[in-house]
Amino acid sequence: MANYLHNLRRRRAKQLATQYANPHGDQRVAVIGLGRFGSSLANELMRRGWDVLGVDSDPQIVQRLSDDLTHTAAADCTDPEVLRQLGVHEFTSAVVGIGTDIEASILISTNLLEAEVPNIWAKAISRQHGQILERLGVHHVVLPEHEMGERVAHLVTGRMLDFIEFDDDYALVKTVAPEVATGVALGESGVRSKYGVTVVGIKRPGEGFTYATAETVIAKGDVIIVTGKTQAVESFTERD
């Protein structure tokens, strides 16, 4: 179970790294707080070719990651002068990876906002913490533990093989095809009109994933990728 949760964290870090893509084209990012979340994210951004400044108040953590990241610094970013000295105000993206110390999370987020960093992400450990960050004006708030809990719950209680939910109550699900979707071309099955979901991909045993089309006929045992409103997707995957 520990390995499974570790893999989920890594996959979530990759998803978040994709979301941090900057429309300004500046591939510099400051990651403040290098715990499990921050270090995973920083390493994934490095793998994608970003210039990463990793900052933590613990010198031992910084030393451990000094060879992995472009730049590292042991510093207390609750002090706005420290952020200025590090040059974070010149970055177009910054991530506050601190969760357990809510006061530090709020102070650092406030400092980044006052420095007018245009793209700020912050980790929250509870919905209340997240609401405070949103009220401050943080552009993107992430609740990784909460999201992971919801995700695992979906996998445990249903037939889903993977589950990703987006902010607007929209989900992307990997699941074994229910019988109601098999044996007839998707264009004729009425899956979208009957169940409110769209099948976008299919994987047959021993083959790779391919795009699904109106002519695609799903067979028993096929794995499919389905999108739609969360409740509709959940209901669809539970059908026989």
Short mmCIF file of C-alpha atoms in Angstrom, two decimals:
data_model
loop_
_atom_site.label_atom_id
_atom_site.label_comp_id
_atom_site.label_asym_id
_atom_site.label_seq_id
_atom_site.Cartn_x
_atom_site.Cartn_y
_atom_site.Cartn_z
CA MET A 1 0.00 0.00 0.00
CA ALA A 2 2.89 2.37 0.79
CA ASN A 3 4.37 1.83 -2.69
CA TYR A 4 0.96 2.39 -4.25
CA LEU A 5 0.50 5.71 -2.44
CA HIS A 6 4.05 6.69 -3.38
CA ASN A 7 3.26 6.05 -7.05
CA LEU A 8 0.07 8.10 -6.75
CA ARG A 9 2.07 10.99 -5.30
CA ARG A 10 4.54 10.81 -8.18
CA ARG A 11 1.75 10.73 -10.74
CA ARG A 12 0.03 13.68 -9.06
CA ALA A 13 3.32 15.59 -9.14
CA LYS A 14 3.53 14.97 -12.89
CA GLN A 15 -0.03 16.17 -13.39
CA LEU A 16 0.64 19.32 -11.39
CA ALA A 17 3.89 19.91 -13.25
CA THR A 18 1.90 19.90 -16.49
CA GLN A 19 -0.58 22.39 -15.03
CA TYR A 20 2.24 24.76 -14.03
CA ALA A 21 3.10 25.38 -17.70
CA ASN A 22 3.54 29.13 -18.00
CA PRO A 23 1.79 30.96 -20.85
CA HIS A 24 4.56 33.59 -20.75
CA GLY A 25 7.12 30.98 -21.81
CA ASP A 26 9.36 31.66 -18.79
CA GLN A 27 10.48 28.25 -17.53
CA ARG A 28 11.78 29.46 -14.19
CA VAL A 29 9.95 28.51 -11.02
CA ALA A 30 10.61 28.92 -7.31
CA VAL A 31 9.48 25.99 -5.17
CA ILE A 32 9.35 27.05 -1.53
CA GLY A 33 9.10 24.13 0.89
CA LEU A 34 10.89 20.94 -0.13
CA GLY A 35 8.98 18.26 1.73
CA ARG A 36 7.53 15.26 -0.10
CA PHE A 37 5.19 17.39 -2.20
CA GLY A 38 7.64 20.19 -2.97
CA SER A 39 10.61 17.94 -3.72
CA SER A 40 8.55 15.63 -5.97
CA LEU A 41 7.21 18.62 -7.87
CA ALA A 42 10.63 20.28 -8.14
CA ASN A 43 12.23 17.10 -9.48
CA GLU A 44 9.45 16.60 -12.03
CA LEU A 45 9.78 20.19 -13.23
CA MET A 46 13.55 19.68 -13.55
CA ARG A 47 12.90 16.55 -15.61
CA ARG A 48 10.77 18.67 -17.92
CA GLY A 49 13.58 21.16 -18.47
CA TRP A 50 12.52 23.91 -16.07
CA ASP A 51 14.97 26.10 -14.18
CA VAL A 52 14.06 25.39 -10.54
CA LEU A 53 14.99 27.37 -7.45
CA GLY A 54 14.30 25.14 -4.43
CA VAL A 55 14.04 26.85 -1.05
CA ASP A 56 13.56 25.38 2.41
CA SER A 57 14.26 26.55 5.94
CA ASP A 58 15.97 23.23 6.77
CA PRO A 59 19.62 23.26 5.60
CA GLN A 60 19.81 19.44 5.64
CA ILE A 61 16.92 19.14 3.17
CA VAL A 62 18.48 21.77 0.96
CA GLN A 63 21.85 20.00 1.03
CA ARG A 64 20.22 16.70 0.11
CA LEU A 65 18.57 18.23 -2.97
CA SER A 66 21.40 20.56 -4.00
CA ASP A 67 22.64 18.22 -6.73
CA ASP A 68 19.14 17.62 -8.15
CA LEU A 69 17.88 21.18 -8.65
CA THR A 70 19.21 24.11 -10.67
CA HIS A 71 19.52 26.34 -7.59
CA THR A 72 18.86 25.76 -3.89
CA ALA A 73 18.83 27.98 -0.83
CA ALA A 74 18.30 27.49 2.88
CA ALA A 75 16.20 30.50 3.84
CA ASP A 76 13.15 31.71 5.76
CA CYS A 77 10.79 33.07 3.13
CA THR A 78 8.33 34.41 5.69
CA ASP A 79 10.65 37.45 5.55
CA PRO A 80 9.83 39.43 2.37
CA GLU A 81 13.39 40.77 2.26
CA VAL A 82 14.70 37.21 1.93
CA LEU A 83 12.45 36.64 -1.09
CA ARG A 84 13.75 39.84 -2.65
CA GLN A 85 17.37 38.79 -2.06
CA LEU A 86 16.67 35.43 -3.70
CA GLY A 87 15.20 37.24 -6.70
CA VAL A 88 11.85 35.44 -6.47
CA HIS A 89 10.05 38.69 -7.33
CA GLU A 90 11.55 38.34 -10.83
CA PHE A 91 9.99 34.90 -11.38
CA THR A 92 6.69 34.48 -13.17
CA SER A 93 5.87 31.25 -11.28
CA ALA A 94 6.21 30.21 -7.65
CA VAL A 95 4.92 27.26 -5.63
CA VAL A 96 4.41 27.26 -1.87
CA GLY A 97 4.82 23.61 -0.91
CA ILE A 98 4.52 24.17 2.84
CA GLY A 99 1.48 22.54 4.40
CA THR A 100 1.92 21.68 8.06
CA ASP A 101 3.01 25.20 9.12
CA ILE A 102 -0.13 27.10 8.09
CA GLU A 103 1.18 30.42 9.39
CA ALA A 104 4.32 30.14 7.27
CA SER A 105 2.23 29.11 4.25
CA ILE A 106 0.04 32.19 4.62
CA LEU A 107 2.93 34.59 5.23
CA ILE A 108 4.94 33.31 2.25
CA SER A 109 1.89 33.40 -0.02
CA THR A 110 1.23 36.97 1.10
CA ASN A 111 4.84 37.94 0.41
CA LEU A 112 4.64 36.46 -3.09
CA LEU A 113 1.40 38.32 -3.78
CA GLU A 114 2.90 41.59 -2.56
CA ALA A 115 5.91 40.93 -4.80
CA GLU A 116 3.38 40.60 -7.65
CA VAL A 117 4.54 37.17 -8.79
CA PRO A 118 1.94 36.54 -11.54
CA ASN A 119 1.44 32.78 -11.16
CA ILE A 120 1.33 31.50 -7.57
CA TRP A 121 0.45 27.96 -6.52
CA ALA A 122 0.07 26.90 -2.89
CA LYS A 123 -0.45 23.60 -1.11
CA ALA A 124 -3.22 23.43 1.48
CA ILE A 125 -3.71 20.72 4.11
CA SER A 126 -7.43 21.36 4.66
CA ARG A 127 -10.34 23.04 2.94
CA GLN A 128 -10.21 25.83 5.54
CA HIS A 129 -6.53 26.40 4.79
CA GLY A 130 -7.34 26.41 1.10
CA GLN A 131 -10.15 28.93 1.57
CA ILE A 132 -7.79 31.30 3.40
CA LEU A 133 -5.25 31.06 0.57
CA GLU A 134 -7.96 31.72 -2.01
CA ARG A 135 -9.19 34.77 -0.09
CA LEU A 136 -5.66 36.11 -0.01
CA GLY A 137 -5.65 35.95 -3.79
CA VAL A 138 -3.45 32.89 -4.43
CA HIS A 139 -4.05 31.96 -8.05
CA HIS A 140 -4.08 28.16 -7.65
CA VAL A 141 -4.68 26.15 -4.47
CA VAL A 142 -3.89 22.42 -4.31
CA LEU A 143 -5.05 19.95 -1.66
CA PRO A 144 -2.91 16.90 -2.51
CA GLU A 145 -3.78 14.76 0.53
CA HIS A 146 -7.50 15.44 0.18
CA GLU A 147 -7.40 14.78 -3.56
CA MET A 148 -5.43 11.58 -3.04
CA GLY A 149 -7.95 10.40 -0.43
CA GLU A 150 -10.84 11.01 -2.81
CA ARG A 151 -9.00 9.29 -5.62
CA VAL A 152 -8.16 6.16 -3.63
CA ALA A 153 -11.74 6.01 -2.31
CA HIS A 154 -13.03 5.92 -5.89
CA LEU A 155 -10.60 3.15 -6.78
CA VAL A 156 -11.42 1.08 -3.69
CA THR A 157 -15.20 1.34 -3.90
CA GLY A 158 -15.69 0.93 -7.64
CA ARG A 159 -14.38 -0.73 -10.78
CA MET A 160 -12.24 2.23 -11.71
CA LEU A 161 -8.58 1.65 -12.49
CA ASP A 162 -7.74 5.33 -12.26
CA PHE A 163 -9.65 8.51 -11.46
CA ILE A 164 -8.87 12.20 -11.92
CA GLU A 165 -11.36 14.92 -10.96
CA PHE A 166 -11.10 18.52 -12.11
CA ASP A 167 -12.29 21.70 -10.39
CA ASP A 168 -15.55 22.05 -12.29
CA ASP A 169 -16.97 18.66 -11.22
CA TYR A 170 -15.59 16.96 -14.32
CA ALA A 171 -13.74 13.65 -14.23
CA LEU A 172 -11.50 11.48 -16.37
CA VAL A 173 -11.67 7.77 -15.58
CA LYS A 174 -9.89 4.60 -16.65
CA THR A 175 -12.13 1.55 -16.19
CA VAL A 176 -12.96 -1.89 -17.51
CA ALA A 177 -15.82 -1.39 -19.96
CA PRO A 178 -19.26 -2.11 -18.47
CA GLU A 179 -21.40 -4.54 -20.45
CA VAL A 180 -23.88 -1.80 -21.46
CA ALA A 181 -21.16 -0.28 -23.68
CA THR A 182 -20.02 -3.48 -25.42
CA GLY A 183 -20.97 -5.24 -28.63
CA VAL A 184 -22.09 -2.26 -30.70
CA ALA A 185 -20.39 0.74 -32.31
CA LEU A 186 -20.15 3.74 -29.99
CA GLY A 187 -22.05 5.90 -32.46
CA GLU A 188 -25.00 3.52 -32.22
CA SER A 189 -24.79 2.63 -28.53
CA GLY A 190 -26.10 5.94 -27.25
CA VAL A 191 -23.57 5.99 -24.41
CA ARG A 192 -23.31 9.78 -24.49
CA SER A 193 -27.06 10.46 -24.66
CA LYS A 194 -28.07 7.70 -22.23
CA TYR A 195 -25.36 8.05 -19.59
CA GLY A 196 -23.91 11.53 -20.13
CA VAL A 197 -20.33 10.34 -20.69
CA THR A 198 -17.92 10.21 -23.61
CA VAL A 199 -15.56 7.32 -24.35
CA VAL A 200 -12.33 8.90 -25.63
CA GLY A 201 -9.89 5.99 -25.58
CA ILE A 202 -9.77 2.20 -25.66
CA LYS A 203 -7.19 -0.45 -24.85
CA ARG A 204 -7.67 -4.05 -25.88
CA PRO A 205 -5.80 -6.87 -24.09
CA GLY A 206 -2.21 -6.98 -25.32
CA GLU A 207 -2.49 -3.69 -27.22
CA GLY A 208 -1.84 -0.03 -26.48
CA PHE A 209 -4.39 2.74 -26.06
CA THR A 210 -6.01 4.19 -29.18
CA TYR A 211 -8.55 6.95 -29.71
CA ALA A 212 -12.18 5.85 -29.72
CA THR A 213 -14.37 6.86 -32.67
CA ALA A 214 -18.04 6.53 -33.52
CA GLU A 215 -17.17 3.28 -35.35
CA THR A 216 -15.30 1.75 -32.39
CA VAL A 217 -16.89 -1.44 -31.04
CA ILE A 218 -15.97 -2.15 -27.41
CA ALA A 219 -15.58 -5.79 -26.39
CA LYS A 220 -15.84 -7.42 -22.98
CA GLY A 221 -12.58 -6.98 -21.09
CA ASP A 222 -11.52 -3.84 -22.93
CA VAL A 223 -10.19 -0.95 -20.83
CA ILE A 224 -11.65 2.43 -21.73
CA ILE A 225 -11.04 6.08 -20.88
CA VAL A 226 -14.27 7.93 -20.09
CA THR A 227 -14.95 11.63 -19.45
CA GLY A 228 -17.96 13.51 -18.15
CA LYS A 229 -19.52 15.01 -15.05
CA THR A 230 -18.21 13.21 -11.98
CA GLN A 231 -21.55 11.72 -10.91
CA ALA A 232 -22.35 10.54 -14.44
CA VAL A 233 -18.94 8.86 -14.79
CA GLU A 234 -19.30 7.19 -11.40
CA SER A 235 -22.74 5.83 -12.30
CA PHE A 236 -21.57 4.62 -15.71
CA THR A 237 -18.61 2.64 -14.35
CA GLU A 238 -20.90 0.82 -11.90
CA ARG A 239 -23.27 -0.45 -14.56
CA ASP A 240 -23.27 -4.12 -15.61
#
